[in-house]
């Protein structure tokens, strides 16, 4: 999600008061956006960890000369 997902939104009826239904919808949308943001952050963390682990593994193989992918059985 792009932008600030925690942006507060105020919905008011004609009298200028918040309606119960509108407040519930806003609270639900806010909660959903917060959960999605946390999931995206978690997914990004695991993607970064996976890339770093894979890169380190190949770096180790190349430096140490332990790359057995081109050896015949």
mmJSON file of the N, C-alpha and C atoms, coordinates in Angstrom:
{"data_MODEL":{"atom_site":{
"group_PDB":["ATOM","ATOM","ATOM","ATOM","ATOM","ATOM","ATOM","ATOM","ATOM","ATOM","ATOM","ATOM","ATOM","ATOM","ATOM","ATOM","ATOM","ATOM","ATOM","ATOM","ATOM","ATOM","ATOM","ATOM","ATOM","ATOM","ATOM","ATOM","ATOM","ATOM","ATOM","ATOM","ATOM","ATOM","ATOM","ATOM","ATOM","ATOM","ATOM","ATOM","ATOM","ATOM","ATOM","ATOM","ATOM","ATOM","ATOM","ATOM","ATOM","ATOM","ATOM","ATOM","ATOM","ATOM","ATOM","ATOM","ATOM","ATOM","ATOM","ATOM","ATOM","ATOM","ATOM","ATOM","ATOM","ATOM","ATOM","ATOM","ATOM","ATOM","ATOM","ATOM","ATOM","ATOM","ATOM","ATOM","ATOM","ATOM","ATOM","ATOM","ATOM","ATOM","ATOM","ATOM","ATOM","ATOM","ATOM","ATOM","ATOM","ATOM","ATOM","ATOM","ATOM","ATOM","ATOM","ATOM","ATOM","ATOM","ATOM","ATOM","ATOM","ATOM","ATOM","ATOM","ATOM","ATOM","ATOM","ATOM","ATOM","ATOM","ATOM","ATOM","ATOM","ATOM","ATOM","ATOM","ATOM","ATOM","ATOM","ATOM","ATOM","ATOM","ATOM","ATOM","ATOM","ATOM","ATOM","ATOM","ATOM","ATOM","ATOM","ATOM","ATOM","ATOM","ATOM","ATOM","ATOM","ATOM","ATOM","ATOM","ATOM","ATOM","ATOM","ATOM","ATOM","ATOM","ATOM","ATOM","ATOM","ATOM","ATOM","ATOM","ATOM","ATOM","ATOM","ATOM","ATOM","ATOM","ATOM","ATOM","ATOM","ATOM","ATOM","ATOM","ATOM","ATOM","ATOM","ATOM","ATOM","ATOM","ATOM","ATOM","ATOM","ATOM","ATOM","ATOM","ATOM","ATOM","ATOM","ATOM","ATOM","ATOM","ATOM","ATOM","ATOM","ATOM","ATOM","ATOM","ATOM","ATOM","ATOM","ATOM","ATOM","ATOM","ATOM","ATOM","ATOM","ATOM","ATOM","ATOM","ATOM","ATOM","ATOM","ATOM","ATOM","ATOM","ATOM","ATOM","ATOM","ATOM","ATOM","ATOM","ATOM","ATOM","ATOM","ATOM","ATOM","ATOM","ATOM"],
"id":[1,2,3,4,5,6,7,8,9,10,11,12,13,14,15,16,17,18,19,20,21,22,23,24,25,26,27,28,29,30,31,32,33,34,35,36,37,38,39,40,41,42,43,44,45,46,47,48,49,50,51,52,53,54,55,56,57,58,59,60,61,62,63,64,65,66,67,68,69,70,71,72,73,74,75,76,77,78,79,80,81,82,83,84,85,86,87,88,89,90,91,92,93,94,95,96,97,98,99,100,101,102,103,104,105,106,107,108,109,110,111,112,113,114,115,116,117,118,119,120,121,122,123,124,125,126,127,128,129,130,131,132,133,134,135,136,137,138,139,140,141,142,143,144,145,146,147,148,149,150,151,152,153,154,155,156,157,158,159,160,161,162,163,164,165,166,167,168,169,170,171,172,173,174,175,176,177,178,179,180,181,182,183,184,185,186,187,188,189,190,191,192,193,194,195,196,197,198,199,200,201,202,203,204,205,206,207,208,209,210,211,212,213,214,215,216,217,218,219],
"type_symbol":["N","C","C","N","C","C","N","C","C","N","C","C","N","C","C","N","C","C","N","C","C","N","C","C","N","C","C","N","C","C","N","C","C","N","C","C","N","C","C","N","C","C","N","C","C","N","C","C","N","C","C","N","C","C","N","C","C","N","C","C","N","C","C","N","C","C","N","C","C","N","C","C","N","C","C","N","C","C","N","C","C","N","C","C","N","C","C","N","C","C","N","C","C","N","C","C","N","C","C","N","C","C","N","C","C","N","C","C","N","C","C","N","C","C","N","C","C","N","C","C","N","C","C","N","C","C","N","C","C","N","C","C","N","C","C","N","C","C","N","C","C","N","C","C","N","C","C","N","C","C","N","C","C","N","C","C","N","C","C","N","C","C","N","C","C","N","C","C","N","C","C","N","C","C","N","C","C","N","C","C","N","C","C","N","C","C","N","C","C","N","C","C","N","C","C","N","C","C","N","C","C","N","C","C","N","C","C","N","C","C","N","C","C","N","C","C","N","C","C"],
"label_atom_id":["N","CA","C","N","CA","C","N","CA","C","N","CA","C","N","CA","C","N","CA","C","N","CA","C","N","CA","C","N","CA","C","N","CA","C","N","CA","C","N","CA","C","N","CA","C","N","CA","C","N","CA","C","N","CA","C","N","CA","C","N","CA","C","N","CA","C","N","CA","C","N","CA","C","N","CA","C","N","CA","C","N","CA","C","N","CA","C","N","CA","C","N","CA","C","N","CA","C","N","CA","C","N","CA","C","N","CA","C","N","CA","C","N","CA","C","N","CA","C","N","CA","C","N","CA","C","N","CA","C","N","CA","C","N","CA","C","N","CA","C","N","CA","C","N","CA","C","N","CA","C","N","CA","C","N","CA","C","N","CA","C","N","CA","C","N","CA","C","N","CA","C","N","CA","C","N","CA","C","N","CA","C","N","CA","C","N","CA","C","N","CA","C","N","CA","C","N","CA","C","N","CA","C","N","CA","C","N","CA","C","N","CA","C","N","CA","C","N","CA","C","N","CA","C","N","CA","C","N","CA","C","N","CA","C","N","CA","C","N","CA","C","N","CA","C","N","CA","C","N","CA","C","N","CA","C"],
"label_alt_id":[null,null,null,null,null,null,null,null,null,null,null,null,null,null,null,null,null,null,null,null,null,null,null,null,null,null,null,null,null,null,null,null,null,null,null,null,null,null,null,null,null,null,null,null,null,null,null,null,null,null,null,null,null,null,null,null,null,null,null,null,null,null,null,null,null,null,null,null,null,null,null,null,null,null,null,null,null,null,null,null,null,null,null,null,null,null,null,null,null,null,null,null,null,null,null,null,null,null,null,null,null,null,null,null,null,null,null,null,null,null,null,null,null,null,null,null,null,null,null,null,null,null,null,null,null,null,null,null,null,null,null,null,null,null,null,null,null,null,null,null,null,null,null,null,null,null,null,null,null,null,null,null,null,null,null,null,null,null,null,null,null,null,null,null,null,null,null,null,null,null,null,null,null,null,null,null,null,null,null,null,null,null,null,null,null,null,null,null,null,null,null,null,null,null,null,null,null,null,null,null,null,null,null,null,null,null,null,null,null,null,null,null,null,null,null,null,null,null,null],
"label_comp_id":["UNK","UNK","UNK","UNK","UNK","UNK","UNK","UNK","UNK","UNK","UNK","UNK","UNK","UNK","UNK","UNK","UNK","UNK","UNK","UNK","UNK","UNK","UNK","UNK","UNK","UNK","UNK","UNK","UNK","UNK","UNK","UNK","UNK","UNK","UNK","UNK","UNK","UNK","UNK","UNK","UNK","UNK","UNK","UNK","UNK","UNK","UNK","UNK","UNK","UNK","UNK","UNK","UNK","UNK","UNK","UNK","UNK","UNK","UNK","UNK","UNK","UNK","UNK","UNK","UNK","UNK","UNK","UNK","UNK","UNK","UNK","UNK","UNK","UNK","UNK","UNK","UNK","UNK","UNK","UNK","UNK","UNK","UNK","UNK","UNK","UNK","UNK","UNK","UNK","UNK","UNK","UNK","UNK","UNK","UNK","UNK","UNK","UNK","UNK","UNK","UNK","UNK","UNK","UNK","UNK","UNK","UNK","UNK","UNK","UNK","UNK","UNK","UNK","UNK","UNK","UNK","UNK","UNK","UNK","UNK","UNK","UNK","UNK","UNK","UNK","UNK","UNK","UNK","UNK","UNK","UNK","UNK","UNK","UNK","UNK","UNK","UNK","UNK","UNK","UNK","UNK","UNK","UNK","UNK","UNK","UNK","UNK","UNK","UNK","UNK","UNK","UNK","UNK","UNK","UNK","UNK","UNK","UNK","UNK","UNK","UNK","UNK","UNK","UNK","UNK","UNK","UNK","UNK","UNK","UNK","UNK","UNK","UNK","UNK","UNK","UNK","UNK","UNK","UNK","UNK","UNK","UNK","UNK","UNK","UNK","UNK","UNK","UNK","UNK","UNK","UNK","UNK","UNK","UNK","UNK","UNK","UNK","UNK","UNK","UNK","UNK","UNK","UNK","UNK","UNK","UNK","UNK","UNK","UNK","UNK","UNK","UNK","UNK","UNK","UNK","UNK","UNK","UNK","UNK"],
"label_asym_id":["A","A","A","A","A","A","A","A","A","A","A","A","A","A","A","A","A","A","A","A","A","A","A","A","A","A","A","A","A","A","A","A","A","A","A","A","A","A","A","A","A","A","A","A","A","A","A","A","A","A","A","A","A","A","A","A","A","A","A","A","A","A","A","A","A","A","A","A","A","A","A","A","A","A","A","A","A","A","A","A","A","A","A","A","A","A","A","A","A","A","A","A","A","A","A","A","A","A","A","A","A","A","A","A","A","A","A","A","A","A","A","A","A","A","A","A","A","A","A","A","A","A","A","A","A","A","A","A","A","A","A","A","A","A","A","A","A","A","A","A","A","A","A","A","A","A","A","A","A","A","A","A","A","A","A","A","A","A","A","A","A","A","A","A","A","A","A","A","A","A","A","A","A","A","A","A","A","A","A","A","A","A","A","A","A","A","A","A","A","A","A","A","A","A","A","A","A","A","A","A","A","A","A","A","A","A","A","A","A","A","A","A","A","A","A","A","A","A","A"],
"label_entity_id":["1","1","1","1","1","1","1","1","1","1","1","1","1","1","1","1","1","1","1","1","1","1","1","1","1","1","1","1","1","1","1","1","1","1","1","1","1","1","1","1","1","1","1","1","1","1","1","1","1","1","1","1","1","1","1","1","1","1","1","1","1","1","1","1","1","1","1","1","1","1","1","1","1","1","1","1","1","1","1","1","1","1","1","1","1","1","1","1","1","1","1","1","1","1","1","1","1","1","1","1","1","1","1","1","1","1","1","1","1","1","1","1","1","1","1","1","1","1","1","1","1","1","1","1","1","1","1","1","1","1","1","1","1","1","1","1","1","1","1","1","1","1","1","1","1","1","1","1","1","1","1","1","1","1","1","1","1","1","1","1","1","1","1","1","1","1","1","1","1","1","1","1","1","1","1","1","1","1","1","1","1","1","1","1","1","1","1","1","1","1","1","1","1","1","1","1","1","1","1","1","1","1","1","1","1","1","1","1","1","1","1","1","1","1","1","1","1","1","1"],
"label_seq_id":[1,1,1,2,2,2,3,3,3,4,4,4,5,5,5,6,6,6,7,7,7,8,8,8,9,9,9,10,10,10,11,11,11,12,12,12,13,13,13,14,14,14,15,15,15,16,16,16,17,17,17,18,18,18,19,19,19,20,20,20,21,21,21,22,22,22,23,23,23,24,24,24,25,25,25,26,26,26,27,27,27,28,28,28,29,29,29,30,30,30,31,31,31,32,32,32,33,33,33,34,34,34,35,35,35,36,36,36,37,37,37,38,38,38,39,39,39,40,40,40,41,41,41,42,42,42,43,43,43,44,44,44,45,45,45,46,46,46,47,47,47,48,48,48,49,49,49,50,50,50,51,51,51,52,52,52,53,53,53,54,54,54,55,55,55,56,56,56,57,57,57,58,58,58,59,59,59,60,60,60,61,61,61,62,62,62,63,63,63,64,64,64,65,65,65,66,66,66,67,67,67,68,68,68,69,69,69,70,70,70,71,71,71,72,72,72,73,73,73],
"pdbx_PDB_ins_code":[null,null,null,null,null,null,null,null,null,null,null,null,null,null,null,null,null,null,null,null,null,null,null,null,null,null,null,null,null,null,null,null,null,null,null,null,null,null,null,null,null,null,null,null,null,null,null,null,null,null,null,null,null,null,null,null,null,null,null,null,null,null,null,null,null,null,null,null,null,null,null,null,null,null,null,null,null,null,null,null,null,null,null,null,null,null,null,null,null,null,null,null,null,null,null,null,null,null,null,null,null,null,null,null,null,null,null,null,null,null,null,null,null,null,null,null,null,null,null,null,null,null,null,null,null,null,null,null,null,null,null,null,null,null,null,null,null,null,null,null,null,null,null,null,null,null,null,null,null,null,null,null,null,null,null,null,null,null,null,null,null,null,null,null,null,null,null,null,null,null,null,null,null,null,null,null,null,null,null,null,null,null,null,null,null,null,null,null,null,null,null,null,null,null,null,null,null,null,null,null,null,null,null,null,null,null,null,null,null,null,null,null,null,null,null,null,null,null,null],
"Cartn_x":[0.832,0.0,0.886,0.552,1.354,0.73,1.527,1.02,0.891,0.308,0.144,-1.162,-1.111,-2.319,-3.0,-2.314,-2.898,-3.524,-3.765,-4.356,-5.755,-6.051,-7.357,-8.364,-9.544,-10.602,-11.807,-12.408,-13.597,-14.787,-15.828,-17.055,-18.129,-18.773,-19.783,-21.101,-22.188,-23.496,-23.819,-25.025,-25.387,-25.327,-25.573,-25.558,-24.132,-23.157,-21.775,-21.339,-22.173,-21.827,-21.448,-20.576,-20.198,-21.351,-21.665,-22.695,-22.053,-22.822,-22.302,-21.834,-22.638,-22.282,-20.992,-20.881,-19.682,-18.461,-18.63,-17.51,-17.049,-18.005,-17.661,-16.935,-17.397,-16.745,-15.324,-15.148,-13.812,-12.891,-13.401,-12.583,-12.172,-13.096,-12.807,-11.778,-11.95,-11.001,-9.618,-9.579,-8.307,-7.607,-8.389,-7.816,-7.291,-8.057,-7.622,-6.344,-6.268,-5.074,-3.865,-4.076,-2.971,-2.462,-3.386,-2.996,-2.265,-2.782,-2.126,-0.726,-0.582,0.74,1.721,1.264,2.135,2.511,1.554,1.83,2.853,2.685,3.634,5.038,5.125,6.436,7.08,6.274,6.784,7.263,6.465,6.847,8.138,8.266,9.487,10.697,10.504,11.602,12.069,11.123,11.502,12.122,11.644,12.266,13.711,13.96,15.315,16.197,15.678,16.462,16.8,15.824,16.032,17.097,17.037,18.039,19.421,19.519,20.819,21.377,20.524,20.99,21.458,20.695,21.061,22.353,22.479,23.696,24.905,24.759,25.871,26.281,25.299,25.585,26.408,26.022,26.762,28.127,28.203,29.489,30.44,29.945,30.764,31.247,30.349,30.725,31.81,31.681,32.651,33.994,33.996,35.257,36.006,35.307,35.962,36.272,35.74,35.988,35.233,34.128,33.343,32.164,32.162,31.048,31.123,30.225,30.236,29.243,28.666,27.644,28.22,29.506,30.074,30.902,30.869,31.627,30.778,31.431,30.72,30.734,29.698,29.623,30.654],
"Cartn_y":[-1.163,0.0,1.239,2.163,3.367,4.432,5.341,6.422,6.027,6.923,6.694,5.96,4.685,3.891,4.204,4.938,5.27,6.664,7.181,8.509,8.479,9.433,9.464,10.13,9.521,10.025,10.344,11.481,11.841,11.932,11.173,11.236,11.832,12.873,13.545,13.606,13.555,13.691,15.174,15.49,16.882,17.757,17.194,17.979,18.209,17.601,17.779,16.8,15.796,14.788,13.487,12.754,11.454,10.476,9.734,8.707,7.423,6.612,5.363,4.439,4.338,3.453,3.927,5.216,5.753,5.541,5.727,5.53,4.079,3.148,1.722,1.368,1.914,1.646,2.195,3.375,3.974,3.157,2.754,1.953,0.643,0.016,-1.243,-1.036,0.01,0.293,0.606,1.342,1.688,0.432,-0.457,-1.707,-2.57,-2.67,-3.466,-2.9,-1.585,-0.958,-1.192,-1.135,-1.356,-2.788,-3.747,-5.158,-5.403,-4.86,-5.039,-4.434,-3.292,-2.664,-3.544,-4.15,-5.031,-6.279,-6.825,-8.003,-7.658,-6.492,-6.078,-5.898,-5.31,-5.13,-6.471,-7.41,-8.741,-9.454,-9.371,-10.005,-9.394,-8.083,-7.423,-7.869,-8.061,-8.518,-9.899,-10.81,-12.16,-12.186,-11.328,-11.254,-10.805,-9.821,-9.316,-10.381,-11.097,-12.156,-13.25,-13.653,-14.719,-14.308,-13.07,-12.599,-12.589,-12.132,-12.08,-13.474,-14.412,-15.781,-16.43,-16.268,-16.863,-16.252,-14.942,-14.273,-14.724,-14.87,-15.305,-16.73,-17.581,-18.972,-19.059,-18.297,-18.325,-17.676,-16.637,-15.995,-16.979,-17.747,-18.749,-19.805,-20.276,-21.31,-20.807,-19.577,-19.039,-18.752,-18.227,-17.886,-19.141,-20.094,-21.275,-22.338,-22.192,-23.181,-24.477,-24.38,-25.576,-25.756,-25.079,-25.177,-26.52,-27.42,-28.771,-28.925,-27.814,-27.899,-28.344,-28.102,-28.473,-29.757,-30.455,-31.698,-32.874,-33.862,-35.062,-36.092,-36.915,-37.906,-39.004],
"Cartn_z":[0.0,0.0,0.0,-0.823,-0.87,0.016,0.474,1.293,2.749,3.51,4.94,5.184,5.509,5.708,7.019,7.892,9.182,9.196,8.03,7.944,8.525,9.395,10.041,9.115,9.037,8.17,9.044,8.849,9.62,8.68,8.955,8.172,9.06,8.587,9.405,8.636,9.395,8.76,8.603,8.155,7.88,9.122,10.299,11.535,12.032,11.385,11.796,12.863,13.149,14.153,13.457,14.089,13.538,13.73,12.676,12.799,13.297,13.978,14.523,13.401,12.326,11.211,10.535,10.325,9.673,10.554,11.858,12.781,12.771,12.752,12.721,11.424,10.31,9.022,8.999,9.539,9.571,10.463,11.63,12.546,11.888,11.161,10.485,9.37,8.586,7.504,8.069,9.162,9.807,10.317,10.957,11.472,10.328,9.249,8.097,7.486,7.358,6.788,7.681,8.997,9.935,9.841,9.773,9.665,8.345,7.259,5.958,5.957,6.596,6.661,7.429,8.523,9.305,8.506,7.756,6.929,5.848,5.215,4.179,4.748,5.938,6.569,6.892,7.379,7.703,6.441,5.371,4.106,3.563,3.665,3.192,4.005,5.297,6.155,5.735,5.472,5.075,3.689,2.781,1.454,1.583,2.425,2.627,3.255,4.258,4.902,3.906,3.09,2.116,1.106,0.63,-0.331,0.298,1.532,2.2,2.44,2.851,3.101,1.809,0.746,-0.538,-1.052,-0.969,-1.415,-0.625,0.683,1.528,1.191,0.914,0.594,-0.686,-1.722,-2.976,-2.823,-2.029,-1.783,-1.12,-0.153,0.532,-0.46,-1.311,-2.28,-3.227,-3.673,-4.627,-3.978,-2.778,-2.106,-1.684,-1.12,-0.564,-1.613,-2.814,-3.852,-3.618,-2.913,-2.603,-3.547,-4.653,-5.584,-6.299,-5.935,-6.496,-7.65,-8.099,-9.135,-10.477,-10.729,-12.023,-11.961,-10.832,-10.714,-11.195,-11.786,-12.228,-11.103,-11.005,-9.911,-10.005],
"occupancy":[1.0,1.0,1.0,1.0,1.0,1.0,1.0,1.0,1.0,1.0,1.0,1.0,1.0,1.0,1.0,1.0,1.0,1.0,1.0,1.0,1.0,1.0,1.0,1.0,1.0,1.0,1.0,1.0,1.0,1.0,1.0,1.0,1.0,1.0,1.0,1.0,1.0,1.0,1.0,1.0,1.0,1.0,1.0,1.0,1.0,1.0,1.0,1.0,1.0,1.0,1.0,1.0,1.0,1.0,1.0,1.0,1.0,1.0,1.0,1.0,1.0,1.0,1.0,1.0,1.0,1.0,1.0,1.0,1.0,1.0,1.0,1.0,1.0,1.0,1.0,1.0,1.0,1.0,1.0,1.0,1.0,1.0,1.0,1.0,1.0,1.0,1.0,1.0,1.0,1.0,1.0,1.0,1.0,1.0,1.0,1.0,1.0,1.0,1.0,1.0,1.0,1.0,1.0,1.0,1.0,1.0,1.0,1.0,1.0,1.0,1.0,1.0,1.0,1.0,1.0,1.0,1.0,1.0,1.0,1.0,1.0,1.0,1.0,1.0,1.0,1.0,1.0,1.0,1.0,1.0,1.0,1.0,1.0,1.0,1.0,1.0,1.0,1.0,1.0,1.0,1.0,1.0,1.0,1.0,1.0,1.0,1.0,1.0,1.0,1.0,1.0,1.0,1.0,1.0,1.0,1.0,1.0,1.0,1.0,1.0,1.0,1.0,1.0,1.0,1.0,1.0,1.0,1.0,1.0,1.0,1.0,1.0,1.0,1.0,1.0,1.0,1.0,1.0,1.0,1.0,1.0,1.0,1.0,1.0,1.0,1.0,1.0,1.0,1.0,1.0,1.0,1.0,1.0,1.0,1.0,1.0,1.0,1.0,1.0,1.0,1.0,1.0,1.0,1.0,1.0,1.0,1.0,1.0,1.0,1.0,1.0,1.0,1.0,1.0,1.0,1.0,1.0,1.0,1.0],
"B_iso_or_equiv":[0.0,0.0,0.0,0.0,0.0,0.0,0.0,0.0,0.0,0.0,0.0,0.0,0.0,0.0,0.0,0.0,0.0,0.0,0.0,0.0,0.0,0.0,0.0,0.0,0.0,0.0,0.0,0.0,0.0,0.0,0.0,0.0,0.0,0.0,0.0,0.0,0.0,0.0,0.0,0.0,0.0,0.0,0.0,0.0,0.0,0.0,0.0,0.0,0.0,0.0,0.0,0.0,0.0,0.0,0.0,0.0,0.0,0.0,0.0,0.0,0.0,0.0,0.0,0.0,0.0,0.0,0.0,0.0,0.0,0.0,0.0,0.0,0.0,0.0,0.0,0.0,0.0,0.0,0.0,0.0,0.0,0.0,0.0,0.0,0.0,0.0,0.0,0.0,0.0,0.0,0.0,0.0,0.0,0.0,0.0,0.0,0.0,0.0,0.0,0.0,0.0,0.0,0.0,0.0,0.0,0.0,0.0,0.0,0.0,0.0,0.0,0.0,0.0,0.0,0.0,0.0,0.0,0.0,0.0,0.0,0.0,0.0,0.0,0.0,0.0,0.0,0.0,0.0,0.0,0.0,0.0,0.0,0.0,0.0,0.0,0.0,0.0,0.0,0.0,0.0,0.0,0.0,0.0,0.0,0.0,0.0,0.0,0.0,0.0,0.0,0.0,0.0,0.0,0.0,0.0,0.0,0.0,0.0,0.0,0.0,0.0,0.0,0.0,0.0,0.0,0.0,0.0,0.0,0.0,0.0,0.0,0.0,0.0,0.0,0.0,0.0,0.0,0.0,0.0,0.0,0.0,0.0,0.0,0.0,0.0,0.0,0.0,0.0,0.0,0.0,0.0,0.0,0.0,0.0,0.0,0.0,0.0,0.0,0.0,0.0,0.0,0.0,0.0,0.0,0.0,0.0,0.0,0.0,0.0,0.0,0.0,0.0,0.0,0.0,0.0,0.0,0.0,0.0,0.0],
"pdbx_formal_charge":[null,null,null,null,null,null,null,null,null,null,null,null,null,null,null,null,null,null,null,null,null,null,null,null,null,null,null,null,null,null,null,null,null,null,null,null,null,null,null,null,null,null,null,null,null,null,null,null,null,null,null,null,null,null,null,null,null,null,null,null,null,null,null,null,null,null,null,null,null,null,null,null,null,null,null,null,null,null,null,null,null,null,null,null,null,null,null,null,null,null,null,null,null,null,null,null,null,null,null,null,null,null,null,null,null,null,null,null,null,null,null,null,null,null,null,null,null,null,null,null,null,null,null,null,null,null,null,null,null,null,null,null,null,null,null,null,null,null,null,null,null,null,null,null,null,null,null,null,null,null,null,null,null,null,null,null,null,null,null,null,null,null,null,null,null,null,null,null,null,null,null,null,null,null,null,null,null,null,null,null,null,null,null,null,null,null,null,null,null,null,null,null,null,null,null,null,null,null,null,null,null,null,null,null,null,null,null,null,null,null,null,null,null,null,null,null,null,null,null],
"auth_seq_id":[1,1,1,2,2,2,3,3,3,4,4,4,5,5,5,6,6,6,7,7,7,8,8,8,9,9,9,10,10,10,11,11,11,12,12,12,13,13,13,14,14,14,15,15,15,16,16,16,17,17,17,18,18,18,19,19,19,20,20,20,21,21,21,22,22,22,23,23,23,24,24,24,25,25,25,26,26,26,27,27,27,28,28,28,29,29,29,30,30,30,31,31,31,32,32,32,33,33,33,34,34,34,35,35,35,36,36,36,37,37,37,38,38,38,39,39,39,40,40,40,41,41,41,42,42,42,43,43,43,44,44,44,45,45,45,46,46,46,47,47,47,48,48,48,49,49,49,50,50,50,51,51,51,52,52,52,53,53,53,54,54,54,55,55,55,56,56,56,57,57,57,58,58,58,59,59,59,60,60,60,61,61,61,62,62,62,63,63,63,64,64,64,65,65,65,66,66,66,67,67,67,68,68,68,69,69,69,70,70,70,71,71,71,72,72,72,73,73,73],
"auth_comp_id":["UNK","UNK","UNK","UNK","UNK","UNK","UNK","UNK","UNK","UNK","UNK","UNK","UNK","UNK","UNK","UNK","UNK","UNK","UNK","UNK","UNK","UNK","UNK","UNK","UNK","UNK","UNK","UNK","UNK","UNK","UNK","UNK","UNK","UNK","UNK","UNK","UNK","UNK","UNK","UNK","UNK","UNK","UNK","UNK","UNK","UNK","UNK","UNK","UNK","UNK","UNK","UNK","UNK","UNK","UNK","UNK","UNK","UNK","UNK","UNK","UNK","UNK","UNK","UNK","UNK","UNK","UNK","UNK","UNK","UNK","UNK","UNK","UNK","UNK","UNK","UNK","UNK","UNK","UNK","UNK","UNK","UNK","UNK","UNK","UNK","UNK","UNK","UNK","UNK","UNK","UNK","UNK","UNK","UNK","UNK","UNK","UNK","UNK","UNK","UNK","UNK","UNK","UNK","UNK","UNK","UNK","UNK","UNK","UNK","UNK","UNK","UNK","UNK","UNK","UNK","UNK","UNK","UNK","UNK","UNK","UNK","UNK","UNK","UNK","UNK","UNK","UNK","UNK","UNK","UNK","UNK","UNK","UNK","UNK","UNK","UNK","UNK","UNK","UNK","UNK","UNK","UNK","UNK","UNK","UNK","UNK","UNK","UNK","UNK","UNK","UNK","UNK","UNK","UNK","UNK","UNK","UNK","UNK","UNK","UNK","UNK","UNK","UNK","UNK","UNK","UNK","UNK","UNK","UNK","UNK","UNK","UNK","UNK","UNK","UNK","UNK","UNK","UNK","UNK","UNK","UNK","UNK","UNK","UNK","UNK","UNK","UNK","UNK","UNK","UNK","UNK","UNK","UNK","UNK","UNK","UNK","UNK","UNK","UNK","UNK","UNK","UNK","UNK","UNK","UNK","UNK","UNK","UNK","UNK","UNK","UNK","UNK","UNK","UNK","UNK","UNK","UNK","UNK","UNK"],
"auth_asym_id":["A","A","A","A","A","A","A","A","A","A","A","A","A","A","A","A","A","A","A","A","A","A","A","A","A","A","A","A","A","A","A","A","A","A","A","A","A","A","A","A","A","A","A","A","A","A","A","A","A","A","A","A","A","A","A","A","A","A","A","A","A","A","A","A","A","A","A","A","A","A","A","A","A","A","A","A","A","A","A","A","A","A","A","A","A","A","A","A","A","A","A","A","A","A","A","A","A","A","A","A","A","A","A","A","A","A","A","A","A","A","A","A","A","A","A","A","A","A","A","A","A","A","A","A","A","A","A","A","A","A","A","A","A","A","A","A","A","A","A","A","A","A","A","A","A","A","A","A","A","A","A","A","A","A","A","A","A","A","A","A","A","A","A","A","A","A","A","A","A","A","A","A","A","A","A","A","A","A","A","A","A","A","A","A","A","A","A","A","A","A","A","A","A","A","A","A","A","A","A","A","A","A","A","A","A","A","A","A","A","A","A","A","A","A","A","A","A","A","A"],
"auth_atom_id":["N","CA","C","N","CA","C","N","CA","C","N","CA","C","N","CA","C","N","CA","C","N","CA","C","N","CA","C","N","CA","C","N","CA","C","N","CA","C","N","CA","C","N","CA","C","N","CA","C","N","CA","C","N","CA","C","N","CA","C","N","CA","C","N","CA","C","N","CA","C","N","CA","C","N","CA","C","N","CA","C","N","CA","C","N","CA","C","N","CA","C","N","CA","C","N","CA","C","N","CA","C","N","CA","C","N","CA","C","N","CA","C","N","CA","C","N","CA","C","N","CA","C","N","CA","C","N","CA","C","N","CA","C","N","CA","C","N","CA","C","N","CA","C","N","CA","C","N","CA","C","N","CA","C","N","CA","C","N","CA","C","N","CA","C","N","CA","C","N","CA","C","N","CA","C","N","CA","C","N","CA","C","N","CA","C","N","CA","C","N","CA","C","N","CA","C","N","CA","C","N","CA","C","N","CA","C","N","CA","C","N","CA","C","N","CA","C","N","CA","C","N","CA","C","N","CA","C","N","CA","C","N","CA","C","N","CA","C","N","CA","C","N","CA","C","N","CA","C","N","CA","C","N","CA","C"],
"pdbx_PDB_model_num":[1,1,1,1,1,1,1,1,1,1,1,1,1,1,1,1,1,1,1,1,1,1,1,1,1,1,1,1,1,1,1,1,1,1,1,1,1,1,1,1,1,1,1,1,1,1,1,1,1,1,1,1,1,1,1,1,1,1,1,1,1,1,1,1,1,1,1,1,1,1,1,1,1,1,1,1,1,1,1,1,1,1,1,1,1,1,1,1,1,1,1,1,1,1,1,1,1,1,1,1,1,1,1,1,1,1,1,1,1,1,1,1,1,1,1,1,1,1,1,1,1,1,1,1,1,1,1,1,1,1,1,1,1,1,1,1,1,1,1,1,1,1,1,1,1,1,1,1,1,1,1,1,1,1,1,1,1,1,1,1,1,1,1,1,1,1,1,1,1,1,1,1,1,1,1,1,1,1,1,1,1,1,1,1,1,1,1,1,1,1,1,1,1,1,1,1,1,1,1,1,1,1,1,1,1,1,1,1,1,1,1,1,1,1,1,1,1,1,1]
}}}
